Coordinates of C-alpha atoms in Angstrom, one line a residue:
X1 CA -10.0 27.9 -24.4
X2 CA -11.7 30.8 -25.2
X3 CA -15.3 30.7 -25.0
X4 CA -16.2 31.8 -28.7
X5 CA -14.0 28.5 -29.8
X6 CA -15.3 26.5 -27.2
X7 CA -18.6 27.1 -28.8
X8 CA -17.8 26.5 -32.0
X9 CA -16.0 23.6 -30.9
X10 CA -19.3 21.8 -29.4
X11 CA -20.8 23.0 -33.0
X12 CA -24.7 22.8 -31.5
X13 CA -26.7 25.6 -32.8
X14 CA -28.3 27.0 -30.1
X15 CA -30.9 28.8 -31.8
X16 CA -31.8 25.4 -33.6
X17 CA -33.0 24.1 -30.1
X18 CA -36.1 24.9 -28.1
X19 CA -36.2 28.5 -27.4
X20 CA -36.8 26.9 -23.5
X21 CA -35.8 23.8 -23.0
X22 CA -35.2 21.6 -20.0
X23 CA -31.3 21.9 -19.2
X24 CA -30.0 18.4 -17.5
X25 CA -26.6 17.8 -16.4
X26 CA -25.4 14.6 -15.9
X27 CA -22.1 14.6 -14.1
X28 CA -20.2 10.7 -15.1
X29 CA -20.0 9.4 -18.7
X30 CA -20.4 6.4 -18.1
X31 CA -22.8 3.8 -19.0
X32 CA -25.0 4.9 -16.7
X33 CA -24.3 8.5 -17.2
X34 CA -25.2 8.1 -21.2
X35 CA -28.2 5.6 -20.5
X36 CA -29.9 8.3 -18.3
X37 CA -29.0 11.0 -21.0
X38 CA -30.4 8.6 -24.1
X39 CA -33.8 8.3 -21.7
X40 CA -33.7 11.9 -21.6
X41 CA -33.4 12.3 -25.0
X42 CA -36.6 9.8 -26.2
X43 CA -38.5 10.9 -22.9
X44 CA -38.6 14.4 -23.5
X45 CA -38.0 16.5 -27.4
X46 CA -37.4 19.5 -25.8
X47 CA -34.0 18.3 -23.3
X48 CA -30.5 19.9 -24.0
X49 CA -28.2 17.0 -22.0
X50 CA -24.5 18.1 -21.3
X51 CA -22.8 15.1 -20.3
X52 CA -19.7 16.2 -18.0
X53 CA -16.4 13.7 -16.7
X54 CA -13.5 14.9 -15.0
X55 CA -11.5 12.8 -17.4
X56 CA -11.0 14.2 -21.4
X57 CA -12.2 10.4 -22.5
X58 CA -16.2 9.3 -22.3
X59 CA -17.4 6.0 -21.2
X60 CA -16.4 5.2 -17.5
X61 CA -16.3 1.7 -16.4
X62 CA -16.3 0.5 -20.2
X63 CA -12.9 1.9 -21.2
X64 CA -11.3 1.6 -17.6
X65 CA -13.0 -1.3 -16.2
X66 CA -13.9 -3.7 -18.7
X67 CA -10.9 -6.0 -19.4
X68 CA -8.7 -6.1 -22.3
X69 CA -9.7 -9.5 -23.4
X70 CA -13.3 -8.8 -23.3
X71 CA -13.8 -6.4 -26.7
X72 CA -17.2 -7.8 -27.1
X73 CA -18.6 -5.7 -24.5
X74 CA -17.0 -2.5 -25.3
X75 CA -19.2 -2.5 -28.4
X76 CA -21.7 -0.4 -27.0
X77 CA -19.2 2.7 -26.9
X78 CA -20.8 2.6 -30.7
X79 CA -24.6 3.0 -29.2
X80 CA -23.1 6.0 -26.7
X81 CA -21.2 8.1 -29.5
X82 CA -24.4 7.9 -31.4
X83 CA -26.3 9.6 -28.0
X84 CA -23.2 11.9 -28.2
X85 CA -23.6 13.1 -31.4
X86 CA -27.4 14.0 -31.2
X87 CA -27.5 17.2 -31.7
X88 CA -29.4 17.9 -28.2
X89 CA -26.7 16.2 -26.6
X90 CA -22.9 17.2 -25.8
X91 CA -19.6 15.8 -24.1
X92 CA -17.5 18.0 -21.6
X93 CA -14.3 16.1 -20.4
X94 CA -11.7 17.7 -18.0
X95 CA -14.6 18.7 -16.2
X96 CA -14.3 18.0 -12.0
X97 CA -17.1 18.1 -10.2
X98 CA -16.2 19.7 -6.7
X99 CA -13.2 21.9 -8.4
X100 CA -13.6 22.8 -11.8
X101 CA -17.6 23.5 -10.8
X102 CA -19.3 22.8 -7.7
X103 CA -22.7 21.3 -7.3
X104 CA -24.5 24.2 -6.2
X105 CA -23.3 26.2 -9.5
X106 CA -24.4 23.6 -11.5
X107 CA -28.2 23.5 -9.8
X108 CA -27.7 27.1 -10.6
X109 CA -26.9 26.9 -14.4
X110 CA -29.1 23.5 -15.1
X111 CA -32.9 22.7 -14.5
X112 CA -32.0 19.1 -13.5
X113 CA -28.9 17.5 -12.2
X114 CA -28.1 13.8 -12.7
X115 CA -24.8 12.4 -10.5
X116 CA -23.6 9.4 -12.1
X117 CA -20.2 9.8 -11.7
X118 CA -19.8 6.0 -9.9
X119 CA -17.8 4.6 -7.1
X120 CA -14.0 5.6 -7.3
X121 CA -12.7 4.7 -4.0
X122 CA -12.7 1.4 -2.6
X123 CA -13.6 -0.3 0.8
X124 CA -11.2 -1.2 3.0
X125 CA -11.9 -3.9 5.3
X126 CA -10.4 -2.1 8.9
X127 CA -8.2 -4.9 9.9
X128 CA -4.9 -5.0 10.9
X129 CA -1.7 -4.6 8.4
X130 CA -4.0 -3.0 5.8
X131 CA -1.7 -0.7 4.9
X132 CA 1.8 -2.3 4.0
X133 CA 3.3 -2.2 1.1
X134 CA 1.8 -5.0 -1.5
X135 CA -1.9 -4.6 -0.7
X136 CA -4.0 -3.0 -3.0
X137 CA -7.3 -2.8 -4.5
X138 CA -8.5 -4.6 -7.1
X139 CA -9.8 -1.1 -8.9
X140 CA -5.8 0.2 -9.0
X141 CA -5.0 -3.1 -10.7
X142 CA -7.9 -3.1 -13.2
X143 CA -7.1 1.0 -13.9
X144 CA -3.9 0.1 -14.4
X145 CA -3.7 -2.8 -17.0
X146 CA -6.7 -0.6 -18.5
X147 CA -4.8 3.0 -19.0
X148 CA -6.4 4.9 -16.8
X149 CA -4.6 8.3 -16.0
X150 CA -4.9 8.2 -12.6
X151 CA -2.9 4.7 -12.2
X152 CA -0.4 5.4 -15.1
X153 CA 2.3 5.1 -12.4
X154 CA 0.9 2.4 -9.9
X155 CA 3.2 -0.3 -9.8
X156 CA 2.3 -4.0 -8.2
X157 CA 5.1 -6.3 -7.2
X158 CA 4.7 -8.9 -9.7
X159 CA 8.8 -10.0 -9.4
X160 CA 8.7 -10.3 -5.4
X161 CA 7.1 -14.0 -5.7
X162 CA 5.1 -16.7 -7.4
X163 CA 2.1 -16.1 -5.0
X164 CA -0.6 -13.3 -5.3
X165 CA -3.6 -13.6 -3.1
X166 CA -7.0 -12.0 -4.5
X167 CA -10.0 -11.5 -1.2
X168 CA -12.8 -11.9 -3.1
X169 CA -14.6 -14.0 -5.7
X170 CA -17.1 -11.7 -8.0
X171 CA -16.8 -11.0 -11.6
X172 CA -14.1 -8.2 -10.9
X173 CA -11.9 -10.5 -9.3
X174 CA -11.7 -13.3 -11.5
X175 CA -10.6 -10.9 -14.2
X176 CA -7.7 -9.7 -12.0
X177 CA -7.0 -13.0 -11.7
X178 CA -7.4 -14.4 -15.4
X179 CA -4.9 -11.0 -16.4
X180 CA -2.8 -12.5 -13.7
X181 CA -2.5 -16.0 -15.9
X182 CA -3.3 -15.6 -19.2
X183 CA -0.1 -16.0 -21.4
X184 CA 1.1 -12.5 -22.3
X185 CA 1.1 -13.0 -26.0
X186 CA -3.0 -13.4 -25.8
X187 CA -3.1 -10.2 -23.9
X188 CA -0.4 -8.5 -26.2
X189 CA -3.1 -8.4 -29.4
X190 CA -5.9 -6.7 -27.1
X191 CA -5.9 -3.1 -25.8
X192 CA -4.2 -3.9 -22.3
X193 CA -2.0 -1.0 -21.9
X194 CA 1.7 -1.0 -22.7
X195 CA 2.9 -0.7 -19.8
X196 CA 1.0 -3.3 -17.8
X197 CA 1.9 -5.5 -20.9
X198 CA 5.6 -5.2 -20.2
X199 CA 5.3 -6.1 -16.4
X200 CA 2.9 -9.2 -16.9
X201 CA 6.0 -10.2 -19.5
X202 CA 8.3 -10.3 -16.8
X203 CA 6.1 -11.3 -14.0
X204 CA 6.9 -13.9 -11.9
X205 CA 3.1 -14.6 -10.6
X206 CA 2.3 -18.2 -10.7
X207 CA -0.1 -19.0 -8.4
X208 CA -3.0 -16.8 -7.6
X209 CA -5.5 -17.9 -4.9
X210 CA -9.4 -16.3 -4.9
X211 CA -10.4 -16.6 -1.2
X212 CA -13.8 -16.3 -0.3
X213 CA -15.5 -16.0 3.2
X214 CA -18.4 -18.2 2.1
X215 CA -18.5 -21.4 -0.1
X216 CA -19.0 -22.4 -3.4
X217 CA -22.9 -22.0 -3.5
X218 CA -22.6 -18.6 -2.7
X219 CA -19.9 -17.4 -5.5
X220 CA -20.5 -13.8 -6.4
X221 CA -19.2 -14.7 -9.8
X222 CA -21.1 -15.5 -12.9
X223 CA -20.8 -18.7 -15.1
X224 CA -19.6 -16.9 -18.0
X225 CA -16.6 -15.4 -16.2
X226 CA -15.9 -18.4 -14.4
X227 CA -15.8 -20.4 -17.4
X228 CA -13.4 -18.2 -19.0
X229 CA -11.1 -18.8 -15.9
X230 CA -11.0 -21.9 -16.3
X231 CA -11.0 -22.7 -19.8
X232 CA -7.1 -20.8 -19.6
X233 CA -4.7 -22.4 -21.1
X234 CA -2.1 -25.2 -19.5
X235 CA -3.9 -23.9 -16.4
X236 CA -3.9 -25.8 -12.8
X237 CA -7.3 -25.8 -11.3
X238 CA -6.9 -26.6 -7.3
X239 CA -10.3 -26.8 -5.2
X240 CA -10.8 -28.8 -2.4
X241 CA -13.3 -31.3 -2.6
X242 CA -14.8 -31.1 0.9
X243 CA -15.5 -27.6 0.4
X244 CA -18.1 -28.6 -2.3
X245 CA -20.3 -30.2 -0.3
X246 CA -23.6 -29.0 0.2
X247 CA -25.8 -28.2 3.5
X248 CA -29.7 -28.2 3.1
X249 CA -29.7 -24.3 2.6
X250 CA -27.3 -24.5 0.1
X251 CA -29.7 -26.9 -2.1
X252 CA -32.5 -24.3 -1.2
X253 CA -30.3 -21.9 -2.8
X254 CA -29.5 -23.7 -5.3
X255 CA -32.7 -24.6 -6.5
X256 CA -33.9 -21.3 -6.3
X257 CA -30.7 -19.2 -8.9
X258 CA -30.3 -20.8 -12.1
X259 CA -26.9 -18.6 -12.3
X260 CA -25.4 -19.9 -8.6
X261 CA -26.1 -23.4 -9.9
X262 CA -24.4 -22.7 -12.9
X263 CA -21.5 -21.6 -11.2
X264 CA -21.6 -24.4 -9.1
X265 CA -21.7 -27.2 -11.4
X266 CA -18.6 -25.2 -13.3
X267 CA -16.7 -25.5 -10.1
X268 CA -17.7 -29.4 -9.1
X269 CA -16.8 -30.0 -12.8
X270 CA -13.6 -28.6 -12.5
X271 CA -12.4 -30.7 -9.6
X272 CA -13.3 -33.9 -11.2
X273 CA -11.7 -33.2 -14.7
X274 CA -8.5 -31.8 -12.9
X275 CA -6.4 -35.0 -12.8
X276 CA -3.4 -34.2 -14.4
X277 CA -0.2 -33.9 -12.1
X278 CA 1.1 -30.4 -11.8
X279 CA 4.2 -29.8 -13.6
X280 CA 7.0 -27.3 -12.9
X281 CA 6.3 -23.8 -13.8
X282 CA 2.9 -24.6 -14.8
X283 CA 0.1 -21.6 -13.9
X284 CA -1.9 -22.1 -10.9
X285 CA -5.4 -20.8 -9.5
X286 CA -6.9 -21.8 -6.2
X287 CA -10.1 -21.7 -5.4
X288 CA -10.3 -20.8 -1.3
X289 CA -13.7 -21.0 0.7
X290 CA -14.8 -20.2 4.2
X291 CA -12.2 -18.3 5.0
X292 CA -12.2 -14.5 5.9
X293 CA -9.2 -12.2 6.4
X294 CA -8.3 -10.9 9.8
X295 CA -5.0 -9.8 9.5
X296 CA -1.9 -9.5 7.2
X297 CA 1.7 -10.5 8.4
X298 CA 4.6 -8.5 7.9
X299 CA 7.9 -8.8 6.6
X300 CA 10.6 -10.5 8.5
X301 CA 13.5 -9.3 5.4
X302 CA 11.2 -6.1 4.2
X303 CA 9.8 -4.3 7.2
X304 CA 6.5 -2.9 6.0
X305 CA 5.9 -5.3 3.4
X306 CA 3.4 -7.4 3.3
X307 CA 4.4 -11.3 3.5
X308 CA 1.0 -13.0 3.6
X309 CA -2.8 -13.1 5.0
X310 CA -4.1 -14.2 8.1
X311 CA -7.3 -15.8 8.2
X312 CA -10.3 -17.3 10.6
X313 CA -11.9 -20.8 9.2
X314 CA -15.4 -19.9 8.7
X315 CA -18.8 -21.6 8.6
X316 CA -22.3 -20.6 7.4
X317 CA -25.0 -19.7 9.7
X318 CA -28.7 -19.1 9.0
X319 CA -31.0 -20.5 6.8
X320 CA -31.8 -20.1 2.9
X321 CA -30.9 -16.7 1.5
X322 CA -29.5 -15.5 5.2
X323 CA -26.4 -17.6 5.3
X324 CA -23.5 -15.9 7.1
X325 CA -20.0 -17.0 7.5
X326 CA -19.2 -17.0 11.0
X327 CA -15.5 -17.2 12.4
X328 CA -14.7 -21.1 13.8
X329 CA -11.8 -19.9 16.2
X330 CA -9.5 -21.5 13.9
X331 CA -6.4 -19.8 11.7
X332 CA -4.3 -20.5 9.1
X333 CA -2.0 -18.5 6.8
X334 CA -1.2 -17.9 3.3
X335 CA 2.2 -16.3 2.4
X336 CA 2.7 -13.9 -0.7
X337 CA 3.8 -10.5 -1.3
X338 CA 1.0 -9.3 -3.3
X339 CA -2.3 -8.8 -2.1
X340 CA -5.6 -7.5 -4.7
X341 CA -9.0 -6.7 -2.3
X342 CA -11.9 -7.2 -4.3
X343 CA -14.5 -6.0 -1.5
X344 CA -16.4 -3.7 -3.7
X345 CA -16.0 0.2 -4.5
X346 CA -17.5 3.1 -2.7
X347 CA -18.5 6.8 -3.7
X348 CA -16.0 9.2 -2.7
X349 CA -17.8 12.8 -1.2
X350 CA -17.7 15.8 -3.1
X351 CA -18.0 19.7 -1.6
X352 CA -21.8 20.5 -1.2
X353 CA -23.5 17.0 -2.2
X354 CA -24.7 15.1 1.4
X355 CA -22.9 11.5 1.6
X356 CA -22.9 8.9 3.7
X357 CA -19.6 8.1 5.0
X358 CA -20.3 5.2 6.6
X359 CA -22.2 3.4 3.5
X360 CA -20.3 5.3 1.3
X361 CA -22.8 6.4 -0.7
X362 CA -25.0 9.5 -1.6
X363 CA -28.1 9.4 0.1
X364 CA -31.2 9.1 -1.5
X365 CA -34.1 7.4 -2.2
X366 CA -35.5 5.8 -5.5
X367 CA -32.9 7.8 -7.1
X368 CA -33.7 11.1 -5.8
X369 CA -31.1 12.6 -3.5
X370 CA -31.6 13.7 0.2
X371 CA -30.6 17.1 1.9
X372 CA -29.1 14.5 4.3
X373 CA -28.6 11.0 5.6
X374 CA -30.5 12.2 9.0
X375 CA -33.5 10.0 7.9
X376 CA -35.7 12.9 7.4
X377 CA -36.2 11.9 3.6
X378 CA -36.6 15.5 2.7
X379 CA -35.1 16.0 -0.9
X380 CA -32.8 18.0 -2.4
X381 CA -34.8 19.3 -5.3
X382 CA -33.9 18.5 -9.2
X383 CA -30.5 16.6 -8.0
X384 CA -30.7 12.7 -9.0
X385 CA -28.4 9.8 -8.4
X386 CA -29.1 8.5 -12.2
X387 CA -32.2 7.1 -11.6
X388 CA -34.9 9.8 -12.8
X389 CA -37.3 7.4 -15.6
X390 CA -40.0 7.7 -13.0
X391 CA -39.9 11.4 -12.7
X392 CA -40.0 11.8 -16.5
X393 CA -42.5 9.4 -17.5
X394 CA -45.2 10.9 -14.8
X395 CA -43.8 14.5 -16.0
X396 CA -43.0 15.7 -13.1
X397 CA -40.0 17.1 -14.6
X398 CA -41.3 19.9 -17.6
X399 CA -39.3 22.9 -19.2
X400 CA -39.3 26.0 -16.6
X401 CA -40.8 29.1 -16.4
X402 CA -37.5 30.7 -16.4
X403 CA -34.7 29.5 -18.4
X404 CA -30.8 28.4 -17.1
X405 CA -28.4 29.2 -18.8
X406 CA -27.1 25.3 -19.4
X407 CA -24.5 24.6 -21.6
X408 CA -23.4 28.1 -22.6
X409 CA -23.2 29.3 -18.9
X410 CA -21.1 26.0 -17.9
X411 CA -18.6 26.9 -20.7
X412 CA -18.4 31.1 -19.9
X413 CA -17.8 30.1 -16.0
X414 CA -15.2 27.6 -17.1
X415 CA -13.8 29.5 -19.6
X416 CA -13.5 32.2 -16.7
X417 CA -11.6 29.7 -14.7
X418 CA -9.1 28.8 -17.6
X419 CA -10.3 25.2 -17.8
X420 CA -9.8 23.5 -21.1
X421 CA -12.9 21.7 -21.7
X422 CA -12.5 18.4 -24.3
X423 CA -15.3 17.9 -26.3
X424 CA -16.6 14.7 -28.2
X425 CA -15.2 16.0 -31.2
X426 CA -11.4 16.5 -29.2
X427 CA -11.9 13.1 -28.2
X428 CA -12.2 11.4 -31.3
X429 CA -8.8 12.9 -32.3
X430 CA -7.7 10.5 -29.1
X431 CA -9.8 7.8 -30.1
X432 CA -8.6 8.6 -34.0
X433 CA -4.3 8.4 -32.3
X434 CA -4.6 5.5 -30.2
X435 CA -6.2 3.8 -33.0
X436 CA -2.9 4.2 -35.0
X437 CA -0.5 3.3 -32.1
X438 CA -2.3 -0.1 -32.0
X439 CA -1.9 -0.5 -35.7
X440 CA 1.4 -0.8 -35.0
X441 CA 1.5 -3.1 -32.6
X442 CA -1.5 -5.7 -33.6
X443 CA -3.8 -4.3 -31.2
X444 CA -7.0 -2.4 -31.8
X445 CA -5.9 0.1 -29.7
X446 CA -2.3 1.6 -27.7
X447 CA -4.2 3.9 -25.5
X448 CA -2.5 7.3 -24.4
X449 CA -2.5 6.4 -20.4
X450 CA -1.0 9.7 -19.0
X451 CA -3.1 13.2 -18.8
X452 CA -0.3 14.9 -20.4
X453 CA -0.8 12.9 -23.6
X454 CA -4.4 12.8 -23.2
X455 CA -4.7 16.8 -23.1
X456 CA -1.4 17.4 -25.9
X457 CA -3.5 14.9 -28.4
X458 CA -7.2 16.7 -27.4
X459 CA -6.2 20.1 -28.1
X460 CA -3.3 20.3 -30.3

């Protein structure tokens, strides 16, 4: 894209803005990335935010991680196109951080740089059998049935048996699991992508089992997704009643979180009303506590396949709000051939930015990032981790002496590189196509899952 269209493309009159304004880059559109861009905004009349994402669609976690049957919360994509629009404000996707542009070329070209680009990798948890076939993390899954680009061609066993297993219990992995056992004519009217539509028709997933290392009280999950679990339809509920009583720490914590006790009323609730005898075919969840993986077992008939999870009985140690689970000695197994790990995401490092492998994380502190993770707390100046309010309302952050080039020297050095930079206005012709697919199927959306026709629709 040549620069003198690129430029026309972004349509901001640069001569219509501050003469020398204070040029932020925040690297992630998601909602953090457009929250810290809208503070910007209010906080200070003279900021020119460029909003870059290595993907050619805005909004991060909301497009690819909130679930399909949740459209409710995607509402506040209408909130971030308005911060979009503002003329002070633009959208770069296709833009990679670490290889379209590296961090020390944007400190170059920007007065301030805000990294909220998120966690795209995942945790693993470094026992043994991780890696066969049929484990994978709950973020491929939820990319997946979501139409992300990068999982376009993941595909999860969901033929091989009735059993998956899900290690964890937050709000991530009861949606995994609620995608797992919804009927797929509920999901076929919501924007689940098409392809993950057509495999969760012919899945053969019946029983899916959320294992937790600690009990009940502690449930990462909150009521709201919970209930929506377990308010599925023609749905099983097995939980085992000795795992819902309750030590003194647990009625400490209790007492003390409205939103555990919530959870834990749901759940004791759930036992009593579930009465019925289970019928053939009929969808199961099981609700699994104090246990904690340790290994996964291989295939006997498909060497380097998984065939279930090995785990250690646990118990909690410690008293209110330090409660551990702590092995017993004692084992038991769970056979399946598909395995989801819900054990939380982790940053992944990126050419010139200090990280922390073994948090996974950038280091920083209130926000502000560190040269390194030595523990010398000495800061690497104007570079933020999306927390920057505290900087801006003491104004320690004012328009320089000597202006950057912002957005027009990103676009001439990308230009220079040949890469074809999507603006807000080239994503609303995506936004504008996927509309129509889903018009034709019922749905409010059929969203273009590969980059090729991500990048064909953008720029054509």
């Amino acid at each position: 894209m040549a620069i003198s269209r690129a430029k026309t493309l972004f349509s901001r009159s640069f001569s219509s803005l501050s003469s020398n304004p204070l040029r932020v880059c925040v690297v992630g559109s998601g909602p953090a990335g457009f929250y810290t861009a809208e503070k910007m905004l209010k906080t200070h009349k003279e900021a020119e935010v460029d909003i870059i994402d290595r993907l050619p669609t805005p909004y991060g976690l909301v497009r690819s991680g909130v679930a399909p049957d949740h459209p409710e919360t995607k509402i506040v994509t209408n909130q971030f196109s308005r911060v979009a629009q503002n003329e002070r404000c633009s959208f770069i996707g296709n833009v990679s951080l670490g290889s379209s542009v590296s961090l020390s070329e944007l400190r170059e070209i920007y007065d301030v740089v805000v990294l909220a680009y998120g966690a795209e990798s995942d945790r693993f948890l470094g026992i043994p059998g991780e890696d066969l076939t049929g484990i994978h993390s709950a973020r491929e899954f939820v990319w997946w049935y979501n139409g992300h680009p990068d999982c376009r061609h993941f595909a999860p066993d969901l033929k091989g048996s009735d059993t998956a297993v899900i290690l964890g219990q937050g709000n991530v992995a009861l949606d995994v699991a609620r995608i797992l056992l919804r009927p797929p004519a509920e999901l076929a009217i919501t924007d689940i992508s098409s392809h993950a539509l057509a495999a969760l028709e012919e899945s053969s997933i019946r029983k899916v089992y959320l294992v937790g290392r600690r009990g009940p009280v502690q449930a990462a999950c909150t009521a709201k997704e919970l209930r929506e679990v377990l308010g599925i339809r023609d749905l099983h509920i097995n939980i085992q009643e000795a795992d819902l009583v309750k030590t003194p720490a647990d009625e400490e914590e209790l007492k003390n979180s409205r939103i555990q006790r919530r959870v834990y009323e749901l759940l004791s609730k759930a036992v009593v009303s579930e009465s019925s005898h289970l019928r053939t075919s009929q969808r199961e969840i099981h609700f699994v506590f104090f246990r904690k993986p340790v290994g996964f077992l291989d295939s006997d008939d498909r060497t380097g396949h998984v065939a279930g999870v090995h785990f250690e009985k646990t118990i909690l140690k410690g008293g209110f709000g330090r409660q551990v689970a702590v092995g017993t000695g004692q084992f038991d197994d769970l056979d399946c051939r598909l395995v989801l790990k819900s054990i939380g995401y982790k940053s992944v490092p990126v050419d010139g930015l200090p990280f922390d492998a073994s948090k996974g994380i950038v280091p920083n502190i209130g926000g502000r990032v560190l040269v390194d993770s030595s523990g010398d707390h000495q800061q690497l100046e104007g570079v933020y981790v999306a927390s920057i309010s505290e900087d801006l309302e003491k104004g320690v952050l004012s328009a320089p002496s000597f202006p950057k080039p912002g957005r027009e020297g990103l676009l001439q050095l990308l230009d220079s590189r040949n890469v074809k930079v999507i603006p807000f206005c080239a994503w609303e012709k995506i936004d504008t196509e996927e509309k129509r697919l889903g018009s034709l199927k019922n749905k409010p959306r059929d969203k273009l899952s590969t980059w090729e026709e991500l990048l064909k629709v953008a720029l054509e």
